[in-house]
Coordinates of C-alpha atoms in Angstrom, one line a residue:
Chain A
X1 CA -13.9 -47.3 -2.2
X2 CA -15.2 -47.8 1.3
X3 CA -16.9 -45.0 3.0
X4 CA -15.4 -45.9 6.3
X5 CA -11.9 -44.5 6.1
X6 CA -11.9 -44.1 9.9
X7 CA -13.2 -40.7 10.7
X8 CA -10.7 -38.4 12.4
X9 CA -11.0 -39.2 16.1
X10 CA -9.3 -36.1 17.5
X11 CA -11.1 -33.8 15.1
X12 CA -14.0 -31.4 15.9
X13 CA -15.9 -32.4 18.9
X14 CA -18.3 -29.5 18.9
X15 CA -20.0 -27.6 16.0
X16 CA -17.9 -27.0 12.8
X17 CA -15.9 -23.7 12.9
X18 CA -13.7 -23.3 9.9
X19 CA -14.4 -26.0 7.3
X20 CA -12.6 -26.3 4.0
X21 CA -14.5 -28.7 1.8
X22 CA -12.7 -30.4 -1.1
X23 CA -11.4 -27.2 -2.7
X24 CA -9.7 -27.1 -6.0
X25 CA -7.5 -24.1 -7.0
X26 CA -6.4 -23.2 -10.5
X27 CA -3.9 -20.4 -11.2
X28 CA -4.2 -18.5 -14.5
X29 CA -6.9 -20.8 -15.7
X30 CA -4.3 -23.6 -16.3
X31 CA -2.2 -24.4 -13.4
X32 CA -3.9 -26.9 -11.1
X33 CA -2.4 -26.4 -7.6
X34 CA -4.9 -27.8 -5.1
X35 CA -6.6 -31.0 -6.1
X36 CA -9.3 -31.3 -3.5
X37 CA -8.2 -30.3 -0.1
X38 CA -10.5 -30.7 2.9
X39 CA -9.7 -29.7 6.5
X40 CA -11.3 -28.6 9.7
X41 CA -10.2 -26.1 12.3
X42 CA -12.1 -26.5 15.5
X43 CA -12.7 -23.4 17.7
X44 CA -9.9 -22.5 19.9
X45 CA -7.4 -24.9 18.5
X46 CA -4.1 -24.7 16.6
X47 CA -4.1 -26.8 13.5
X48 CA -0.9 -27.3 11.6
X49 CA -0.7 -27.6 7.8
X50 CA 2.5 -29.3 6.9
X51 CA 4.3 -30.3 3.8
X52 CA 7.2 -29.6 1.5
X53 CA 7.8 -26.6 -0.7
X54 CA 5.1 -26.3 -3.4
X55 CA 2.8 -28.7 -1.7
X56 CA 0.1 -26.1 -1.6
X57 CA 0.1 -24.8 2.0
X58 CA 0.2 -21.1 1.1
X59 CA -2.4 -21.6 -1.6
X60 CA -4.7 -23.3 0.8
X61 CA -4.4 -20.4 3.2
X62 CA -4.9 -17.8 0.5
X63 CA -7.9 -19.7 -0.8
X64 CA -9.5 -19.4 2.6
X65 CA -8.6 -15.7 3.1
X66 CA -9.6 -14.9 -0.5
X67 CA -6.2 -13.3 -1.4
X68 CA -6.0 -15.7 -4.3
X69 CA -7.9 -13.6 -6.7
X70 CA -5.2 -10.8 -6.6
X71 CA -2.8 -13.4 -7.9
X72 CA -5.0 -14.7 -10.6
X73 CA -5.9 -17.8 -8.7
X74 CA -9.4 -19.1 -8.5
X75 CA -11.2 -21.6 -6.3
X76 CA -13.0 -23.7 -9.0
X77 CA -14.5 -26.4 -6.8
X78 CA -15.5 -26.9 -3.2
X79 CA -16.4 -24.5 -0.5
X80 CA -15.1 -22.7 2.6
X81 CA -17.3 -22.2 5.5
X82 CA -16.7 -20.2 8.6
X83 CA -19.2 -20.7 11.5
X84 CA -21.6 -22.4 9.3
X85 CA -21.7 -19.7 6.6
X86 CA -20.0 -19.8 3.2
X87 CA -17.2 -17.3 3.0
X88 CA -15.5 -18.1 -0.3
X89 CA -17.1 -15.3 -2.3
X90 CA -16.3 -12.6 0.3
X91 CA -13.6 -9.9 -0.2
X92 CA -10.6 -10.0 2.2
X93 CA -12.0 -6.9 3.8
X94 CA -15.4 -8.6 4.6
X95 CA -13.6 -11.7 5.8
X96 CA -11.4 -9.7 8.2
X97 CA -14.6 -8.1 9.5
X98 CA -15.9 -11.5 10.2
X99 CA -12.9 -12.4 12.2
X100 CA -10.6 -14.4 9.8
X101 CA -7.3 -12.8 9.0
X102 CA -4.2 -14.0 7.2
X103 CA -0.6 -13.3 8.2
X104 CA 1.3 -13.8 5.0
X105 CA 4.7 -15.5 4.8
X106 CA 7.7 -13.4 4.3
X107 CA 7.0 -10.8 6.9
X108 CA 5.1 -8.2 4.9
X109 CA 5.5 -5.2 7.1
X110 CA 4.8 -1.7 5.8
X111 CA 8.5 -0.8 5.6
X112 CA 8.2 3.0 5.8
X113 CA 5.7 3.0 8.6
X114 CA 6.8 2.8 12.2
X115 CA 6.1 -0.4 14.1
X116 CA 3.3 1.4 15.9
X117 CA 1.8 2.7 12.7
X118 CA 2.0 -0.8 11.3
X119 CA 0.0 -2.0 14.3
X120 CA -2.5 0.8 13.9
X121 CA -3.2 0.0 10.3
X122 CA -4.3 -3.4 11.5
X123 CA -7.3 -1.9 13.2
X124 CA -8.5 -0.4 9.9
X125 CA -11.6 -2.6 9.7
X126 CA -12.7 -1.7 13.2
X127 CA -14.4 1.7 13.6
X128 CA -13.4 2.3 17.1
X129 CA -12.6 5.3 19.4
X130 CA -9.1 6.5 20.2
X131 CA -9.4 5.0 23.7
X132 CA -10.3 1.5 22.4
X133 CA -7.5 1.8 19.8
X134 CA -5.0 2.5 22.6
X135 CA -6.3 -0.4 24.6
X136 CA -5.9 -2.8 21.7
X137 CA -2.4 -1.4 21.2
X138 CA -1.5 -2.0 24.8
X139 CA -2.7 -5.6 24.5
X140 CA -0.5 -6.3 21.6
X141 CA 2.4 -4.7 23.4
X142 CA 1.6 -7.0 26.3
X143 CA 2.2 -10.0 24.1
X144 CA 5.1 -8.5 22.2
X145 CA 7.0 -6.3 24.7
X146 CA 9.8 -6.0 22.1
X147 CA 7.5 -4.1 19.8
X148 CA 6.9 -1.5 22.4
X149 CA 10.5 -0.7 23.0
X150 CA 11.0 -0.2 19.2
X151 CA 7.6 1.3 18.5
X152 CA 9.0 4.4 16.8
X153 CA 11.4 2.7 14.4
X154 CA 10.5 2.3 10.8
X155 CA 9.5 -1.3 10.3
X156 CA 11.9 -1.8 7.4
X157 CA 14.9 -1.2 9.7
X158 CA 13.9 -3.7 12.4
X159 CA 15.1 -7.3 12.7
X160 CA 13.4 -10.3 11.1
X161 CA 12.0 -11.5 14.4
X162 CA 10.6 -8.0 15.2
X163 CA 9.0 -7.9 11.8
X164 CA 7.4 -11.3 12.3
X165 CA 6.1 -10.0 15.6
X166 CA 4.9 -6.9 13.9
X167 CA 2.8 -8.7 11.3
X168 CA 1.3 -11.0 13.9
X169 CA 0.6 -8.0 16.2
X170 CA -0.9 -6.1 13.3
X171 CA -3.3 -9.0 12.6
X172 CA -4.3 -9.0 16.3
X173 CA -5.3 -5.4 16.1
X174 CA -8.2 -6.5 13.9
X175 CA -9.3 -8.6 16.8
X176 CA -9.6 -11.8 14.9
X177 CA -11.1 -15.0 16.0
X178 CA -9.0 -17.0 13.6
X179 CA -5.5 -16.3 12.2
X180 CA -4.2 -18.0 9.2
X181 CA -0.5 -17.9 9.9
X182 CA 1.8 -18.7 7.1
X183 CA 5.3 -19.9 7.7
X184 CA 6.2 -17.8 10.8
X185 CA 9.6 -19.5 11.2
X186 CA 10.9 -18.7 7.8
X187 CA 14.4 -17.3 7.9
X188 CA 14.5 -16.8 11.6
X189 CA 16.9 -18.0 14.3
X190 CA 15.6 -21.1 16.2
X191 CA 15.5 -19.1 19.4
X192 CA 13.2 -16.4 17.9
X193 CA 11.1 -19.1 16.3
X194 CA 10.6 -20.7 19.7
X195 CA 9.7 -17.3 21.2
X196 CA 7.1 -16.7 18.4
X197 CA 5.6 -20.1 18.8
X198 CA 5.3 -19.5 22.5
X199 CA 3.4 -16.3 21.9
X200 CA 1.1 -18.0 19.4
X201 CA 0.4 -20.6 22.1
X202 CA -0.3 -17.9 24.6
X203 CA -2.7 -16.0 22.2
X204 CA -4.4 -19.3 21.6
X205 CA -4.9 -20.0 25.3
X206 CA -5.6 -16.6 26.6
X207 CA -7.3 -14.7 23.8
X208 CA -9.0 -17.8 22.4
X209 CA -7.7 -17.2 18.9
X210 CA -7.8 -20.2 16.7
X211 CA -4.8 -20.8 14.3
X212 CA -4.3 -22.5 11.1
X213 CA -0.6 -22.7 10.8
X214 CA 1.3 -23.5 7.6
X215 CA 4.8 -24.7 8.4
X216 CA 7.8 -26.4 6.9
X217 CA 9.3 -26.8 10.3
X218 CA 7.3 -29.9 10.9
X219 CA 8.5 -30.9 14.4
X220 CA 8.3 -27.4 15.8
X221 CA 4.8 -27.0 14.5
X222 CA 3.6 -30.3 15.8
X223 CA 5.0 -29.5 19.3
X224 CA 2.6 -26.5 19.5
X225 CA -0.4 -27.7 17.4
X226 CA -3.3 -29.8 18.5
X227 CA -3.9 -31.4 15.1
X228 CA -2.0 -31.7 11.8
X229 CA -2.6 -32.2 8.1
X230 CA 0.1 -33.1 5.7
X231 CA -0.1 -31.9 2.2
X232 CA 1.7 -33.2 -0.8
X233 CA 1.2 -32.2 -4.4
X234 CA -2.0 -30.3 -3.6
X235 CA -3.6 -33.1 -1.7
X236 CA -4.0 -34.0 2.0
X237 CA -2.1 -37.3 2.3
X238 CA -2.2 -37.7 6.1
X239 CA -3.9 -36.2 9.1
X240 CA -4.1 -36.8 12.8
X241 CA -3.6 -35.3 16.2
X242 CA -0.2 -33.7 16.7
X243 CA 1.1 -36.3 19.1
X244 CA 0.3 -39.1 16.8
X245 CA 1.9 -37.4 13.8
X246 CA 5.0 -36.6 15.8
X247 CA 5.6 -40.2 16.7
X248 CA 4.5 -41.5 13.3
X249 CA 7.3 -43.5 11.7
X250 CA 6.4 -42.3 8.2
X251 CA 6.4 -38.6 9.2
X252 CA 9.7 -39.1 10.8
X253 CA 11.0 -40.7 7.7
X254 CA 9.6 -38.4 5.1
X255 CA 10.1 -35.1 6.8
X256 CA 13.0 -35.6 9.0
X257 CA 14.9 -38.3 7.2
X258 CA 15.0 -40.4 10.3
X259 CA 13.9 -43.9 10.2
X260 CA 14.3 -46.9 12.5
X261 CA 17.4 -47.7 10.5
X262 CA 18.9 -44.3 11.4
X263 CA 19.4 -41.3 9.1
X264 CA 18.9 -42.0 5.4
X265 CA 20.2 -40.3 2.3
X266 CA 17.7 -37.8 0.8
X267 CA 17.6 -39.6 -2.5
X268 CA 16.2 -42.8 -0.9
X269 CA 13.2 -41.0 0.5
X270 CA 10.1 -42.0 -1.3
X271 CA 7.0 -39.9 -1.7
X272 CA 4.1 -40.6 0.5
X273 CA 0.9 -41.6 -1.2
X274 CA -0.8 -44.1 0.9
X275 CA -3.9 -42.8 2.3
X276 CA -5.6 -40.8 -0.4
X277 CA -8.7 -39.1 0.8
X278 CA -10.0 -37.1 -2.1
X279 CA -12.8 -38.3 -4.2
X280 CA -11.6 -39.5 -7.6
Chain B
X1 CA 19.2 44.7 -2.0
X2 CA 15.6 45.8 -2.6
X3 CA 15.7 44.4 -6.1
X4 CA 17.3 41.2 -4.8
X5 CA 14.5 40.8 -2.3
X6 CA 11.9 41.4 -4.9
X7 CA 13.3 38.8 -7.2
X8 CA 13.6 36.3 -4.3
X9 CA 10.1 36.8 -3.1
X10 CA 8.7 36.7 -6.6
X11 CA 10.6 33.5 -7.1
X12 CA 9.4 31.9 -3.9
X13 CA 5.8 32.8 -4.7
X14 CA 6.0 31.4 -8.2
X15 CA 7.6 28.3 -6.6
X16 CA 4.4 27.8 -4.6
X17 CA 2.5 27.5 -7.9
X18 CA 4.8 24.7 -8.9
X19 CA 4.3 23.1 -5.6
X20 CA 0.6 23.0 -6.1
X21 CA 1.0 20.8 -9.2
X22 CA 3.7 18.7 -7.5
X23 CA 1.4 17.9 -4.7
X24 CA -0.9 16.0 -6.9
X25 CA 2.0 13.8 -8.0
X26 CA 3.0 13.2 -4.4
X27 CA -0.5 12.1 -3.4
X28 CA -0.7 9.4 -6.1
X29 CA 2.8 8.3 -5.6
X30 CA 2.4 7.9 -1.9
X31 CA -0.7 5.8 -2.3
X32 CA 0.1 3.6 -5.2
X33 CA 3.8 4.0 -5.7
X34 CA 3.3 5.2 -9.2
X35 CA 4.3 8.3 -11.1
X36 CA 1.0 9.7 -12.4
X37 CA 1.8 11.0 -15.8
X38 CA -1.8 12.2 -16.2
X39 CA -1.5 14.8 -13.4
X40 CA -0.9 17.7 -15.8
X41 CA -3.8 16.6 -17.9
X42 CA -6.0 16.5 -14.8
X43 CA -5.0 20.1 -14.0
X44 CA -6.1 21.0 -17.6
X45 CA -9.4 19.1 -17.2
X46 CA -10.2 20.7 -13.9
X47 CA -9.5 24.3 -15.1
X48 CA -11.4 23.6 -18.3
X49 CA -14.4 22.3 -16.4
X50 CA -14.5 25.5 -14.4
X51 CA -14.5 27.8 -17.4
X52 CA -16.8 25.4 -19.3
X53 CA -19.4 25.5 -16.5
X54 CA -19.1 29.3 -16.2
X55 CA -19.7 29.7 -20.0
X56 CA -22.9 27.7 -19.6
X57 CA -24.0 30.4 -17.1
X58 CA -23.0 29.0 -13.7
X59 CA -21.5 31.5 -11.2
X60 CA -17.9 30.9 -10.1
X61 CA -18.7 29.1 -6.9
X62 CA -21.1 26.7 -8.6
X63 CA -18.6 26.1 -11.4
X64 CA -15.9 25.2 -8.9
X65 CA -18.3 22.9 -7.1
X66 CA -19.3 21.2 -10.4
X67 CA -15.6 20.9 -11.4
X68 CA -15.0 19.3 -8.0
X69 CA -17.8 16.8 -8.7
X70 CA -16.4 16.1 -12.2
X71 CA -12.9 15.5 -10.8
X72 CA -14.2 13.2 -8.0
X73 CA -16.2 11.2 -10.5
X74 CA -13.2 11.0 -12.7
X75 CA -11.1 9.7 -9.8
X76 CA -13.7 7.0 -9.1
X77 CA -13.9 6.0 -12.7
X78 CA -10.1 5.8 -13.0
X79 CA -10.1 3.4 -10.1
X80 CA -12.9 1.3 -11.5
X81 CA -11.8 1.0 -15.1
X82 CA -8.1 1.3 -14.9
X83 CA -6.5 0.6 -11.6
X84 CA -8.7 -2.2 -10.4
X85 CA -7.5 -4.4 -13.3
X86 CA -3.9 -3.7 -12.4
X87 CA -3.7 -4.8 -8.8
X88 CA -0.5 -6.6 -8.1
X89 CA 1.0 -5.7 -11.5
X90 CA 4.5 -4.1 -11.6
X91 CA 4.5 -0.3 -11.1
X92 CA 5.7 0.2 -14.7
X93 CA 2.3 -1.2 -15.9
X94 CA 0.5 1.3 -13.8
X95 CA 2.8 4.0 -15.0
X96 CA 2.0 3.2 -18.6
X97 CA -1.7 3.2 -17.8
X98 CA -1.4 6.8 -16.5
X99 CA 0.3 7.8 -19.8
X100 CA -2.8 6.4 -21.6
X101 CA -5.0 8.2 -19.2
X102 CA -3.2 11.5 -19.9
X103 CA -3.9 11.1 -23.7
X104 CA -7.5 10.2 -22.9
X105 CA -8.1 13.3 -20.9
X106 CA -6.3 15.6 -23.3
X107 CA -8.7 14.4 -25.9
X108 CA -11.8 14.2 -23.7
X109 CA -11.5 17.6 -22.0
X110 CA -11.6 19.8 -25.2
X111 CA -14.4 17.6 -26.6
X112 CA -16.6 18.5 -23.5
X113 CA -15.7 22.1 -23.1
X114 CA -14.0 23.3 -26.3
X115 CA -10.3 23.8 -26.9
X116 CA -9.9 27.6 -27.4
X117 CA -7.8 29.4 -24.8
X118 CA -10.0 31.3 -22.3
X119 CA -9.4 33.6 -19.4
X120 CA -10.4 32.6 -15.9
X121 CA -11.3 35.4 -13.5
X122 CA -11.2 34.4 -9.8
X123 CA -11.8 38.0 -8.7
X124 CA -8.3 38.3 -7.2
X125 CA -6.3 41.0 -8.9
X126 CA -2.7 40.3 -10.0
X127 CA -1.2 43.6 -9.0
X128 CA 1.2 44.9 -6.3
X129 CA -0.1 45.3 -2.8
X130 CA 0.1 49.1 -2.1
X131 CA 1.0 48.8 1.6
X132 CA 4.1 46.7 0.9
X133 CA 5.0 48.8 -2.1
X134 CA 4.9 52.0 0.0
X135 CA 6.6 50.6 3.1
X136 CA 9.5 48.7 1.5
X137 CA 9.3 49.5 -2.2
X138 CA 8.9 45.8 -3.1
X139 CA 6.4 44.6 -5.7
X140 CA 4.5 41.6 -4.4
X141 CA 1.4 40.5 -6.3
X142 CA -1.7 40.0 -4.3
X143 CA -2.6 37.1 -6.4
X144 CA 0.7 35.4 -5.7
X145 CA 0.2 35.9 -2.0
X146 CA -3.3 34.3 -2.1
X147 CA -1.9 31.4 -4.1
X148 CA 0.8 30.9 -1.4
X149 CA -1.8 31.0 1.3
X150 CA -3.9 28.4 -0.4
X151 CA -1.0 26.2 -1.0
X152 CA 0.2 26.4 2.6
X153 CA -3.3 25.5 3.8
X154 CA -3.5 22.6 1.4
X155 CA -0.1 21.3 2.3
X156 CA -0.7 21.5 6.0
X157 CA -4.0 19.7 5.7
X158 CA -2.7 16.9 3.6
X159 CA 0.4 16.4 5.7
X160 CA -1.7 16.1 8.8
X161 CA -4.1 13.8 7.0
X162 CA -1.4 11.4 5.9
X163 CA 0.3 11.4 9.3
X164 CA -2.5 11.1 11.7
X165 CA -5.7 9.8 10.3
X166 CA -6.8 6.2 9.8
X167 CA -7.3 6.6 6.0
X168 CA -4.0 8.5 5.7
X169 CA -2.1 5.6 7.4
X170 CA -3.9 3.2 5.2
X171 CA -2.9 5.1 2.1
X172 CA 0.7 4.9 3.1
X173 CA 0.4 1.3 3.9
X174 CA -1.1 0.6 0.5
X175 CA 1.9 2.4 -1.1
X176 CA 4.3 0.2 0.8
X177 CA 2.7 -3.2 0.1
X178 CA -0.5 -3.8 -1.8
X179 CA -0.9 -7.4 -0.8
X180 CA -0.2 -6.9 2.9
X181 CA -2.7 -4.1 2.9
X182 CA -5.2 -6.4 1.3
X183 CA -4.5 -9.1 3.8
X184 CA -5.4 -7.0 6.8
X185 CA -8.6 -5.9 5.3
X186 CA -7.8 -2.5 3.7
X187 CA -10.1 -2.3 0.7
X188 CA -7.7 -1.2 -2.1
X189 CA -10.7 0.0 -4.2
X190 CA -11.9 2.5 -1.7
X191 CA -8.4 3.7 -1.0
X192 CA -7.5 4.3 -4.6
X193 CA -10.8 6.0 -5.3
X194 CA -10.2 8.3 -2.3
X195 CA -6.7 9.2 -3.3
X196 CA -7.6 9.9 -7.0
X197 CA -10.4 12.0 -5.7
X198 CA -8.1 14.0 -3.6
X199 CA -5.5 14.3 -6.4
X200 CA -8.4 15.5 -8.6
X201 CA -9.2 18.2 -5.9
X202 CA -5.5 19.2 -5.8
X203 CA -5.5 19.4 -9.6
X204 CA -8.6 21.6 -9.4
X205 CA -6.8 24.0 -7.0
X206 CA -3.8 24.1 -9.2
X207 CA -5.9 24.5 -12.3
X208 CA -7.7 27.5 -10.8
X209 CA -4.5 29.2 -9.9
X210 CA -2.6 28.5 -13.1
X211 CA -5.7 29.1 -15.2
X212 CA -6.3 32.5 -13.6
X213 CA -2.6 33.4 -14.1
X214 CA -1.9 32.1 -17.6
X215 CA -5.4 31.5 -19.1
X216 CA -7.0 28.2 -19.5
X217 CA -5.4 26.5 -22.4
X218 CA -3.8 23.2 -23.5
X219 CA -0.4 24.5 -22.2
X220 CA -1.7 23.8 -18.7
X221 CA -0.8 20.1 -19.2
X222 CA 2.8 21.1 -19.4
X223 CA 2.8 22.5 -15.8
X224 CA 3.4 18.9 -15.0
X225 CA 6.9 19.2 -16.6
X226 CA 7.7 22.1 -14.2
X227 CA 6.6 19.9 -11.3
X228 CA 9.2 17.2 -12.2
X229 CA 12.3 19.0 -10.8
X230 CA 10.3 20.1 -7.8
X231 CA 9.5 16.4 -7.1
X232 CA 13.1 15.3 -7.6
X233 CA 14.3 17.9 -5.2
X234 CA 11.6 17.6 -2.6
X235 CA 11.2 13.8 -2.8
X236 CA 8.4 11.9 -4.5
X237 CA 6.8 10.8 -1.3
X238 CA 6.8 13.9 0.9
X239 CA 4.0 16.4 1.0
X240 CA 6.1 19.1 2.8
X241 CA 8.9 18.1 0.3
X242 CA 6.7 19.3 -2.5
X243 CA 6.4 22.8 -1.1
X244 CA 10.1 23.0 -0.1
X245 CA 11.1 21.8 -3.5
X246 CA 8.7 24.3 -5.1
X247 CA 10.2 27.1 -3.2
X248 CA 13.8 26.1 -4.0
X249 CA 13.0 25.8 -7.7
X250 CA 11.0 29.0 -7.8
X251 CA 13.6 31.1 -6.0
X252 CA 16.6 29.6 -7.7
X253 CA 15.3 29.9 -11.3
X254 CA 14.3 33.6 -10.8
X255 CA 17.6 34.4 -9.2
X256 CA 19.6 32.5 -11.8
X257 CA 17.7 34.3 -14.6
X258 CA 18.7 37.7 -13.2
X259 CA 22.2 37.1 -11.8
X260 CA 23.7 34.3 -13.9
X261 CA 23.8 35.9 -17.4
X262 CA 26.4 38.5 -16.5
X263 CA 28.6 35.9 -14.9
X264 CA 28.2 33.5 -17.8
X265 CA 28.8 36.3 -20.3
X266 CA 32.1 37.3 -18.7
X267 CA 33.2 33.7 -18.6
X268 CA 32.2 32.5 -22.1
X269 CA 31.0 35.6 -23.9
X270 CA 27.9 35.5 -26.0
X271 CA 24.3 36.0 -24.9
X272 CA 22.6 34.1 -22.1
X273 CA 18.9 34.6 -21.9
X274 CA 16.2 32.2 -20.8
X275 CA 18.1 30.5 -18.1
X276 CA 14.9 30.2 -16.2
X277 CA 13.8 27.6 -18.7
X278 CA 16.4 25.1 -18.1
X279 CA 17.9 25.9 -14.8
X280 CA 15.5 23.8 -12.7
X281 CA 16.3 20.7 -14.7
X282 CA 20.0 21.1 -14.2
X283 CA 19.4 21.6 -10.5
X284 CA 17.3 18.4 -10.5
X285 CA 20.0 16.5 -12.3
X286 CA 22.5 17.7 -9.7
X287 CA 20.2 16.4 -6.9
X288 CA 19.8 13.1 -8.6
X289 CA 23.5 12.7 -8.4
X290 CA 23.9 13.5 -4.7
X291 CA 20.6 12.7 -3.2
X292 CA 18.4 10.6 -5.5
X293 CA 15.5 10.2 -3.0
X294 CA 15.2 14.0 -2.7
X295 CA 15.4 16.1 0.4
X296 CA 12.4 14.6 2.2
X297 CA 11.8 11.4 0.2
X298 CA 11.7 8.0 1.7
X299 CA 14.9 6.0 1.4
X300 CA 14.5 2.7 -0.3
X301 CA 14.9 0.1 2.5
X302 CA 16.7 -3.0 1.6
X303 CA 17.6 -5.8 3.9
X304 CA 20.9 -7.5 3.4

């Protein structure tokens, strides 16, 4: 094996920010889900984590946010570093205090709390005054005006799009530096998805929040991300800047079913295993 | 009319006593979505700690303080040794754990403080208030009135706490979705320790009131059974619901006890005593049919 598998050109220019180093995750002591995943998220960027169902996107995010342990999953190898310090042994609470927060897939709102109360719970880790709380709230409403108009409704009775906005807004209330955003497009109308991605882009640009974005909606994610990793079967099989991935023939073929020969039947699609980058 | 009023007021006041016990259930249910089978046992443990400490020579205030410490430690221990292992498990697993907990307490409490029934004197007499007796000719016990006042205070405080404080909101959030709460950095351990601590405090208040009224004995664990119809009517998740449910149960069972037997007798013949004993459960059953979430309970929200 040659050491020179061309280092990622578009990757971190400055100091490392979030670094995931060759992690292996096992559920219930027997089910091997991640088989050595490494990735980098540079400060102030949006990085997309792509792949099919069961590829390990969610598990990767949960391994970073340390929500795995509540599901009997365990990081057995490798390390996760945030701003140069290891964070893999921290509780989710401590990690949120350091600025890394996960927005889980499936829009986990607190159904019986109003939208505003949902947002307020997001500030739990910050001991702040009423005034500051109000300020943070207004900021979130600035990005999600729809939440403001429906602030008094119980979250369980709001639409899917509003719930997705609610959970992102709730995470913002913790004033994170980095959001691990899991599948924000799931089950939403394309127009709403577009709206949400626009807001994500806005947050990234104006609030300087970095994003690690797990998505099945490959093309959509690559339009907004700066960099992308493609996971398959618990391994990173491909990585590159978003532009490159978007125009890459293989990505087109594997994830969109489009090849130079036109659309192909799904059964002809082969699995992608060309550029292994784990150490075994 | 006077007699009716007396029965009604007496019923309402005894309903407050039920509400005190029901409150403990509501707290735990709100914060972890689980029916705490051990609440009755906690009432017993709290009352027994008070009389136990008093027997060892502590004055009443110190005994209450010690009992409070015991209940708080108990709450923290419950979180550490029982609940922490059960994060993300289905509610039924938690429920069964509380059954185990109930048996554990019922065994532990008499071991620590002895099992013989004892009286608990809070220094509040259980006799009619002369002023009211003179003015309207209605018998209202001073003790009941004090109990009602305590309950009202407790309910107001808790309701405000849940609605408007950071911890209160976090408690409700945890009840809705453990995982989401965890993901935004709410430490489940602290929250559960806090809520079991508060439930222990409520059990202490209920234990004091019930213990002073009926004596401190094993039967205190059965107060939990009286709280069940209260919860069904008021709603499992509502603090004010507990008090309203308590009032409804208290008043209706006393009124039924007095006014129903003659009606039943003329309809069916025979003797109808002890209606008080089963009436609340029938009422609860009726409520389950028409309004299963109770008067103030949270509706289950499903998306279709």
